[in-house]
Short mmCIF file of C-alpha atoms in Angstrom, two decimals:
data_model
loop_
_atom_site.label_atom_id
_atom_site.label_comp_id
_atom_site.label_asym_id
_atom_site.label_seq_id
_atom_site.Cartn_x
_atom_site.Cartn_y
_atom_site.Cartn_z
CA UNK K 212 2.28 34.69 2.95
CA UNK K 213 2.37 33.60 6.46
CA UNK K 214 2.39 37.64 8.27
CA UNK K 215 3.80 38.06 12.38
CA UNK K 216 3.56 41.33 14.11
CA UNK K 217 5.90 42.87 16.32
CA UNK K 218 6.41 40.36 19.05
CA UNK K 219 4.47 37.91 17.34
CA UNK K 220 6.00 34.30 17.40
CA UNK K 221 9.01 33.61 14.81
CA UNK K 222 6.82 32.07 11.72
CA UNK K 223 6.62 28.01 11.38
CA UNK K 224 6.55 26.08 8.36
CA UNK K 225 3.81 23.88 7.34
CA UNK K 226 5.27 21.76 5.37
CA UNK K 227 7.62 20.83 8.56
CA UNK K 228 4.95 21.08 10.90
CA UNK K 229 2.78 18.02 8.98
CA UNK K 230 5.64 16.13 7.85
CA UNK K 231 6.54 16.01 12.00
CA UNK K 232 3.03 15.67 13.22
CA UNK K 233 2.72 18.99 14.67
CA UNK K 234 -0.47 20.97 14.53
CA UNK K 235 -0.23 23.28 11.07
CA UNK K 236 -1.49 26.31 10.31
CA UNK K 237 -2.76 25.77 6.82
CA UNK K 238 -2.06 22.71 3.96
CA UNK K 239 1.13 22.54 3.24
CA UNK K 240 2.02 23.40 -0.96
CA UNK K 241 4.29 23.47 -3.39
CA UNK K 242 5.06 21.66 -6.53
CA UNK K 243 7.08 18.95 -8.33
CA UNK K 244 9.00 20.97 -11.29
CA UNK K 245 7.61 24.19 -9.67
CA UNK K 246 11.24 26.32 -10.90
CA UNK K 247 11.33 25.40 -15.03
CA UNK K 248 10.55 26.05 -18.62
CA UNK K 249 6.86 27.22 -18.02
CA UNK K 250 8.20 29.95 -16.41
CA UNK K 251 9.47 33.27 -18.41
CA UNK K 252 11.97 33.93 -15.58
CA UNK K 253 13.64 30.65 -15.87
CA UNK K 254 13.91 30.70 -19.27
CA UNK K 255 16.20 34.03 -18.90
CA UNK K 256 18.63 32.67 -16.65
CA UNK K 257 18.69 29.38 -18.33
CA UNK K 258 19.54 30.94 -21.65
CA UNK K 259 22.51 33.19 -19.79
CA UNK K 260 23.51 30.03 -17.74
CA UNK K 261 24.14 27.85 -21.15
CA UNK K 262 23.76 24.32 -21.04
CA UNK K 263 21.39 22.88 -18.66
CA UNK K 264 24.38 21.14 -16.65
CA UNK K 265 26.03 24.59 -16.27
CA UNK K 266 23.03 26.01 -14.57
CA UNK K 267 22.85 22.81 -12.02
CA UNK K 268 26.28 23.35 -11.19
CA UNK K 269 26.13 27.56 -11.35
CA UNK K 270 25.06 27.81 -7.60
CA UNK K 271 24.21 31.57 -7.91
CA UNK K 272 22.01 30.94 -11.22
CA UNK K 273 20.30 27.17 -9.48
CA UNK K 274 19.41 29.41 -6.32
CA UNK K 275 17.83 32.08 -8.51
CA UNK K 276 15.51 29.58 -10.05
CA UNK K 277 14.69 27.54 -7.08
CA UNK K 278 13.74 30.75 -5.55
CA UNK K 279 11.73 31.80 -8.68
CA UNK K 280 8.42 30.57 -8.21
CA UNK K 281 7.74 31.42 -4.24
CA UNK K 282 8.29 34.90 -5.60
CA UNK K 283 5.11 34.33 -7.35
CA UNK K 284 3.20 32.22 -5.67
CA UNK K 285 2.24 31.76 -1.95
CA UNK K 286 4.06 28.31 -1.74
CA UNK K 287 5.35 26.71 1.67
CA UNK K 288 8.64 24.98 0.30
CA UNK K 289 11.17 25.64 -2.19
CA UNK K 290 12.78 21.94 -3.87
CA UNK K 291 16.55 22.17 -4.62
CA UNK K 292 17.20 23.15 -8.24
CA UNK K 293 19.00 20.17 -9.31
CA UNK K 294 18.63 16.82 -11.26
CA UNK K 295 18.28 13.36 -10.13
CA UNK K 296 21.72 11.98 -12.56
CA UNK K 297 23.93 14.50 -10.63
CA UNK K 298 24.73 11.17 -8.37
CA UNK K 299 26.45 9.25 -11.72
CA UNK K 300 27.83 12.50 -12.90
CA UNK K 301 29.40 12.99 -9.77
CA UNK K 302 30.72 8.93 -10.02
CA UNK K 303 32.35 9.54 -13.25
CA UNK K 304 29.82 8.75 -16.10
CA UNK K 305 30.16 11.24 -18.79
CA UNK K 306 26.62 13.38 -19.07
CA UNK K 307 24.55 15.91 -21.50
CA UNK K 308 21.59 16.59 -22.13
CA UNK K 309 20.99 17.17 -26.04
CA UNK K 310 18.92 19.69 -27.16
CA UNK K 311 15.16 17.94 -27.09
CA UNK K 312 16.14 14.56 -26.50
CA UNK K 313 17.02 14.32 -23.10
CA UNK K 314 19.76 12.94 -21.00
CA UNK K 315 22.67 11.00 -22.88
CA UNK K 316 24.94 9.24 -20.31
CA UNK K 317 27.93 7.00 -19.84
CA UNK K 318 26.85 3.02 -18.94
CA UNK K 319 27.53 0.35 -16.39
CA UNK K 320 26.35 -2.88 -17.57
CA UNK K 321 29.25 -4.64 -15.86
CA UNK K 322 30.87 -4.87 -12.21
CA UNK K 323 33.50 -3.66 -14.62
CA UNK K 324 32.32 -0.49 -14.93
CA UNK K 325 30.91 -0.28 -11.40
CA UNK K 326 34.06 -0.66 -10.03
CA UNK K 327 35.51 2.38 -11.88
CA UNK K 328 33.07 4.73 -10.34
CA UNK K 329 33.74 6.88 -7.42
CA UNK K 330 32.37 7.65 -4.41
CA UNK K 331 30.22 11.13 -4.73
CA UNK K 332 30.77 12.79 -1.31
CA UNK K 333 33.68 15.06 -2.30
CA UNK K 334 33.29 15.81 -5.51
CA UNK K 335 32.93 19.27 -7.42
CA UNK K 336 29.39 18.16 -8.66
CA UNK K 337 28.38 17.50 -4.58
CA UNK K 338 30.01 20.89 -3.72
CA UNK K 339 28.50 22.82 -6.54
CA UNK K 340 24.97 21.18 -5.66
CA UNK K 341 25.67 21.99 -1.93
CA UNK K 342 26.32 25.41 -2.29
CA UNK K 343 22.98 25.58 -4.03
CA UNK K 344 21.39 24.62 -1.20
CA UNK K 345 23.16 27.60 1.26
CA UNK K 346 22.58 30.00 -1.33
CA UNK K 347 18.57 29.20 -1.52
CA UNK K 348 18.40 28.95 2.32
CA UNK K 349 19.45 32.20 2.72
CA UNK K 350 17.18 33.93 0.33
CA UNK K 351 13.96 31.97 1.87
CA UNK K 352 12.11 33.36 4.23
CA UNK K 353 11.52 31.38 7.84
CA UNK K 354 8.40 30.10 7.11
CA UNK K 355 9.26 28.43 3.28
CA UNK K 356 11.37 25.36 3.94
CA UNK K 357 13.94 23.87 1.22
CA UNK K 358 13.57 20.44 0.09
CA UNK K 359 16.63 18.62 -1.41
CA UNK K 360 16.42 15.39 -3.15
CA UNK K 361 17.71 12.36 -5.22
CA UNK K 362 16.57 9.99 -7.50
CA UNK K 363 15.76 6.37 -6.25
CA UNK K 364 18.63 3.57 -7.19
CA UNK K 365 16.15 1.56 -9.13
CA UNK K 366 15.42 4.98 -10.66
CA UNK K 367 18.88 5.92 -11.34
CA UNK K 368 20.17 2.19 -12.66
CA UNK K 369 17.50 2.32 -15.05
CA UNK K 370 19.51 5.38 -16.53
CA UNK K 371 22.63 4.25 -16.15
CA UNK K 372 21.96 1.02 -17.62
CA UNK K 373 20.06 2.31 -20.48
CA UNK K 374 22.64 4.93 -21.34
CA UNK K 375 20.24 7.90 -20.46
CA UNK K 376 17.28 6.13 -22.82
CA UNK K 377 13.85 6.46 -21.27
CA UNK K 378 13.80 2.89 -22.38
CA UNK K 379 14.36 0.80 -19.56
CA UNK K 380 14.42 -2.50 -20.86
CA UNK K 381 17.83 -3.53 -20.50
CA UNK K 382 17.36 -2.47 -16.48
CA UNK K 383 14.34 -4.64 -16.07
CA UNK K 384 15.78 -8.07 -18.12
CA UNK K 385 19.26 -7.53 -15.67
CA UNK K 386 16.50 -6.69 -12.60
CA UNK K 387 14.48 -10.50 -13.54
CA UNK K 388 17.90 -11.81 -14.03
CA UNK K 389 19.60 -10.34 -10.41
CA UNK K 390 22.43 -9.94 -12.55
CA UNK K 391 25.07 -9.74 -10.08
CA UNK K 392 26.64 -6.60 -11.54
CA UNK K 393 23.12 -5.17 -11.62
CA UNK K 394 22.42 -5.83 -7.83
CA UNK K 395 25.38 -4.23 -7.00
CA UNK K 396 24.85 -1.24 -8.57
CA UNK K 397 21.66 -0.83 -6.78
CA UNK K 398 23.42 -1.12 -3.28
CA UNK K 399 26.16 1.34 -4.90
CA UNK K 400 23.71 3.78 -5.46
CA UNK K 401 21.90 3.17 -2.09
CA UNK K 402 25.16 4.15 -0.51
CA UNK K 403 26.02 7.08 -2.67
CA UNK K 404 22.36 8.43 -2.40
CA UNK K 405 22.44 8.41 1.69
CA UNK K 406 26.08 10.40 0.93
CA UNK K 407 24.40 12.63 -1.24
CA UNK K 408 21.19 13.58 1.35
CA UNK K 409 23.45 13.97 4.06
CA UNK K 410 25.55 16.81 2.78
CA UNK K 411 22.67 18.72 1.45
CA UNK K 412 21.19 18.17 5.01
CA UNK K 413 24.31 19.58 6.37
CA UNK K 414 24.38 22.31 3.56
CA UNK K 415 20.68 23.77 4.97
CA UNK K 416 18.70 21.65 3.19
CA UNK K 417 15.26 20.75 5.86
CA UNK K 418 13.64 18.23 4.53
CA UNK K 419 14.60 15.64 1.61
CA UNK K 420 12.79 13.41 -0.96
CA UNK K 421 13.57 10.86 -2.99
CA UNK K 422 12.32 10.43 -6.25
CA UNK K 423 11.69 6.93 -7.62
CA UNK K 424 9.71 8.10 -11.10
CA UNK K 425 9.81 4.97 -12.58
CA UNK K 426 8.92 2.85 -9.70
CA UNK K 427 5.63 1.15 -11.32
CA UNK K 428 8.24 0.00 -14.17
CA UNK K 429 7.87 -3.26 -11.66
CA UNK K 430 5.88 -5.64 -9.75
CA UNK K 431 5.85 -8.22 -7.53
CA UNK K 432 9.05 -9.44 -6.32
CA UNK K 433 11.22 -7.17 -8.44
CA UNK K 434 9.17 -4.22 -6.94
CA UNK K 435 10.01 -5.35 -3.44
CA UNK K 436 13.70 -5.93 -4.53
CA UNK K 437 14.87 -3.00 -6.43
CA UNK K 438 12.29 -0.31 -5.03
CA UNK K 439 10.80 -0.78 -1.36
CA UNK K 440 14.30 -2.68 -0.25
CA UNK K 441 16.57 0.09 -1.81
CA UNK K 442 14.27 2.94 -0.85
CA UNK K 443 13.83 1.97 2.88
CA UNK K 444 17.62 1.76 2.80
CA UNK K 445 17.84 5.19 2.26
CA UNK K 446 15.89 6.26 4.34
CA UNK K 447 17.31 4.16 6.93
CA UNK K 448 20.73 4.96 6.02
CA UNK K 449 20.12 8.87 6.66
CA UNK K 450 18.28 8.81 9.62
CA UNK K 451 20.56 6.88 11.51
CA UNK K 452 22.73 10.41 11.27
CA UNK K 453 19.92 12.97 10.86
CA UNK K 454 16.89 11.25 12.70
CA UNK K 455 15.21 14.72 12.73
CA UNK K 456 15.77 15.17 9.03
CA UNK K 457 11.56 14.79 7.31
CA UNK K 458 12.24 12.42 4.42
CA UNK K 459 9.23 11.91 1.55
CA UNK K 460 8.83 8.99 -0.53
CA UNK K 461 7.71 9.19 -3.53
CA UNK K 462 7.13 5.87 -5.60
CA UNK K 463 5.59 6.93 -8.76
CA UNK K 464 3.12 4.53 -10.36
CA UNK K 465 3.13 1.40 -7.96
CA UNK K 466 -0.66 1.66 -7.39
CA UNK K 467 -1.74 -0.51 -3.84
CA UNK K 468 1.63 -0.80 -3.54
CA UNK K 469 2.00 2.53 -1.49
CA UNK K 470 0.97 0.69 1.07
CA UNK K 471 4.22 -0.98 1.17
CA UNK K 472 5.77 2.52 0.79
CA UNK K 473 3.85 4.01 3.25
CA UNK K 474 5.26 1.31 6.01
CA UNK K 475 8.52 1.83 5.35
CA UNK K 476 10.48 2.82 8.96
CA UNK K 477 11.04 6.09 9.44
CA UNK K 478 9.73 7.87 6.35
CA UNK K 479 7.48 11.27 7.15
CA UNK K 480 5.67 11.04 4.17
CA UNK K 481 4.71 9.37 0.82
CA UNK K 482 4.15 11.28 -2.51
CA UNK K 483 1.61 9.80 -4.30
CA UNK K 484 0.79 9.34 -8.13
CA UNK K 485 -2.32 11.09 -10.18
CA UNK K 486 -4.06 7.76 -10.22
CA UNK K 487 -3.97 6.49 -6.98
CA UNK K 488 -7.44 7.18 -4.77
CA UNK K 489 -6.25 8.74 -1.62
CA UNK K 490 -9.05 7.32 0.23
CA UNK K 491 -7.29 4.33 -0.14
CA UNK K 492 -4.11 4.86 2.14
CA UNK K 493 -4.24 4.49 5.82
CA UNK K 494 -5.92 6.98 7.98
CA UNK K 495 -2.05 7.54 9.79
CA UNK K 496 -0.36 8.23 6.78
CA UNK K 497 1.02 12.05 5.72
CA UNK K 498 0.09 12.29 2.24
CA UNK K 499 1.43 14.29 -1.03
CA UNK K 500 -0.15 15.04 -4.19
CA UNK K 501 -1.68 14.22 -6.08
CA UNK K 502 -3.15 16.84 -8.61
CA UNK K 503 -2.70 15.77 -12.48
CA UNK K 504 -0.42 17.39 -13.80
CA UNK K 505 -2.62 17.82 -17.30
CA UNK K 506 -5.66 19.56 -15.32
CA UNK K 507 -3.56 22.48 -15.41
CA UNK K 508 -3.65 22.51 -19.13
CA UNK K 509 -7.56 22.20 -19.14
CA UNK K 510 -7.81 25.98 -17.29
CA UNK K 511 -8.70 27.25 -14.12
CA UNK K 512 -12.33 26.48 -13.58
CA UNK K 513 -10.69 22.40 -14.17
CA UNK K 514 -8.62 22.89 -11.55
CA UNK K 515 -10.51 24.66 -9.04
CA UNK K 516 -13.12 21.56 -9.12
CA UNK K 517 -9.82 19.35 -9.04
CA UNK K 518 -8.63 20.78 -6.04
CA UNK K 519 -11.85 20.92 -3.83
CA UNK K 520 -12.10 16.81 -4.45
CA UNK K 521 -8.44 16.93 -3.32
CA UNK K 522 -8.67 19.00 -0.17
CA UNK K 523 -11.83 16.97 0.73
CA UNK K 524 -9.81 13.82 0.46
CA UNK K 525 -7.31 14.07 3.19
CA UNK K 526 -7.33 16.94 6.31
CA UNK K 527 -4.86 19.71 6.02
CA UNK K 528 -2.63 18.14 8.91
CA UNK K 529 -1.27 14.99 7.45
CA UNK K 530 -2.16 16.67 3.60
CA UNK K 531 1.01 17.61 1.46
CA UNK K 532 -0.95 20.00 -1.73
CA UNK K 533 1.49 18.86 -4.58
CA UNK K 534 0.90 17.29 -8.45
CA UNK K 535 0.96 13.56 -8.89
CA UNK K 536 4.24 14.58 -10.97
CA UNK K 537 5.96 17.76 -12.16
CA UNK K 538 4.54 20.50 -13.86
CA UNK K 539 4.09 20.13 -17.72
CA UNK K 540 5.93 22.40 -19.88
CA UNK K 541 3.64 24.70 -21.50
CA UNK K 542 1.78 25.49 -18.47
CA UNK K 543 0.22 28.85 -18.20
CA UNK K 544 1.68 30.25 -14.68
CA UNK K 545 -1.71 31.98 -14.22
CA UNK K 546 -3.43 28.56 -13.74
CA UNK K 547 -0.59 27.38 -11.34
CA UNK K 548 -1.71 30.96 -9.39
CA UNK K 549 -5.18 29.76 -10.09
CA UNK K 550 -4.72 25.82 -8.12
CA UNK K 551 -2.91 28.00 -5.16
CA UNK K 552 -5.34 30.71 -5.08
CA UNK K 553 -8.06 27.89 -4.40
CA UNK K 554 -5.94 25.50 -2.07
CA UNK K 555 -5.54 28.78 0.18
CA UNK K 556 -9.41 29.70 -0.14
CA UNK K 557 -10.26 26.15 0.90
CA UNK K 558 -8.62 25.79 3.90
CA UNK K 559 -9.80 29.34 4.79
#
């Protein structure tokens, strides 16, 4: 951990410090899916919580687990325990999450059914969610910021189109299309997403990303549609009330296309997929990732080789250390010690 003496200035974050441009003390870390199932201690308090809904909206039990993991590793940000469907839970679609099969939830596949949704800013899911976020704040210490998030309307539609499905067929044919109903919806959720950031801003939340994991689902002019248009939306949308508020992008999968996410307005930083060459970005860009996820099933001596071609990639001050997606379940936790054990030793 960062250490002061008596006297000593209050501690700074790194992670704010490069997402801001300021001069940081060491690379910035932490990890997509850093609080979850690979991790004994979760798996305790997500048995007591119950269902995996339950412990998003328990904001004593989600604090405990986002806190989790920077009691075990050196880590410079904590990300909101939450999930990216909160936002159409919190407009009215019925949501679970079965046992081993993922998300099941309600559908809009009409204007219909986007007209009976409602808006998310007051509702007990926001509350719950933002209480999370005071609750974490107040157990980090100065130095470890907390990082709220949502997931990206093309994102999101794909879900809510799809029922929950990981298929996202039925999105893409209405996205080719421009279904009215479907264009909508996007717009909807650009709205309700902006809503959403805000009050975990307000809540104590310091920095925010937005998660767009299936964003290489499309190309061309449906990419530029549905995921540059919507995401620089948001981003737009929240900075013209928090223009201090760090926001990260993170397009998964879009290839040379982060270039295009990497000039959207006002957006700190882009998180960037396993297979995109970093050496490839511009030289002005702040940069996460974008360690594979499945090097930390190959051991530590993998990922100790992985890292040092990382590190030597990018310098520490526009350099986020993160995965090019979330941490795999069945992760040892010793070889997550091992990749932050090695990102401190080369920056030493």
């Amino acid at each position: 951990m960062i250490e002061t003496g008596k006297g000593a200035a209050a501690p700074r974050s790194a992670l704010l410090d490069v997402l801001t441009r300021k001069s940081a003390l060491r690379r910035p870390m932490w990890f997509m899916r850093q609080a979850g199932r690979y991790l004994p201690e979760y798996r305790a308090v997500r048995e007591k919580a119950g269902s995996f809904l339950d412990l998003c909206y328990n904001p004593e039990l989600a604090a405990e687990v986002t806190v989790q993991p920077l009691r075990r590793y050196d880590l410079d940000a904590a990300i909101l325990f939450a999930d990216i469907l909160v936002v159409p839970h919190a407009m009215g679609l019925p949501l679970k999450f079965a046992e081993g099969e993922g998300p099941v939830l309600g559908t809009v596949r009409s204007m219909e059914d986007l007209d009976r949704l409602r808006p998310v800013a007051a509702t007990y899911e926001v509350k719950q969610v933002c209480r999370t976020v005071g609750l974490t704040r107040s157990q980090l210490a100065p130095h470890q910021a907390l990082i709220g998030f949502c997931g990206a309307p093309w994102t999101v539609a794909s879900y809510m189109v799809g029922g929950g499905s990981s298929d996202r067929v039925m999105a893409k044919v209405a996205a080719y299309q421009r279904q009215p109903w479907f264009c909508a919806l996007i717009d909807r959720l650009v709205r309700e997403s902006v809503d959403y950031l805000l009050a975990q801003a307000k809540a104590g939340a310091q920095a925010v990303q937005i998660f767009d994991s299936w964003a290489g689902d499309l190309v061309g002019t449906e990419l530029e549609e549905f995921v540059i248009k919507p995401l620089a939306a948001i981003v737009a949308g929240v900075k013209a009330q928090l223009p201090a508020l760090p926001i990260i992008v993170f397009a998964r999968g879009v290839g040379m296309a982060q270039r295009k996410a990497a000039a959207i307005p006002g957006a700190n930083a882009i998180g960037v997929e396993t297979e995109f060459d970093l050496a490839d970005l511009p030289q002005d860009v702040v940069v996460q990732g974008n360690l594979d996820p499945v090097a930390l099933l190959a051991g530590p001596d993998v990922v100790t080789r992985e890292v040092r071609r990382i590190c030597t990639s990018l310098d520490r001050q526009r350099h986020i250390f993160n995965l090019g997606h979330g941490i795999r379940l069945g992760t040892d936790p010793s070889v997550v010690g091992a990749v932050v054990n090695a990102v401190r030793l080369y920056d030493e």
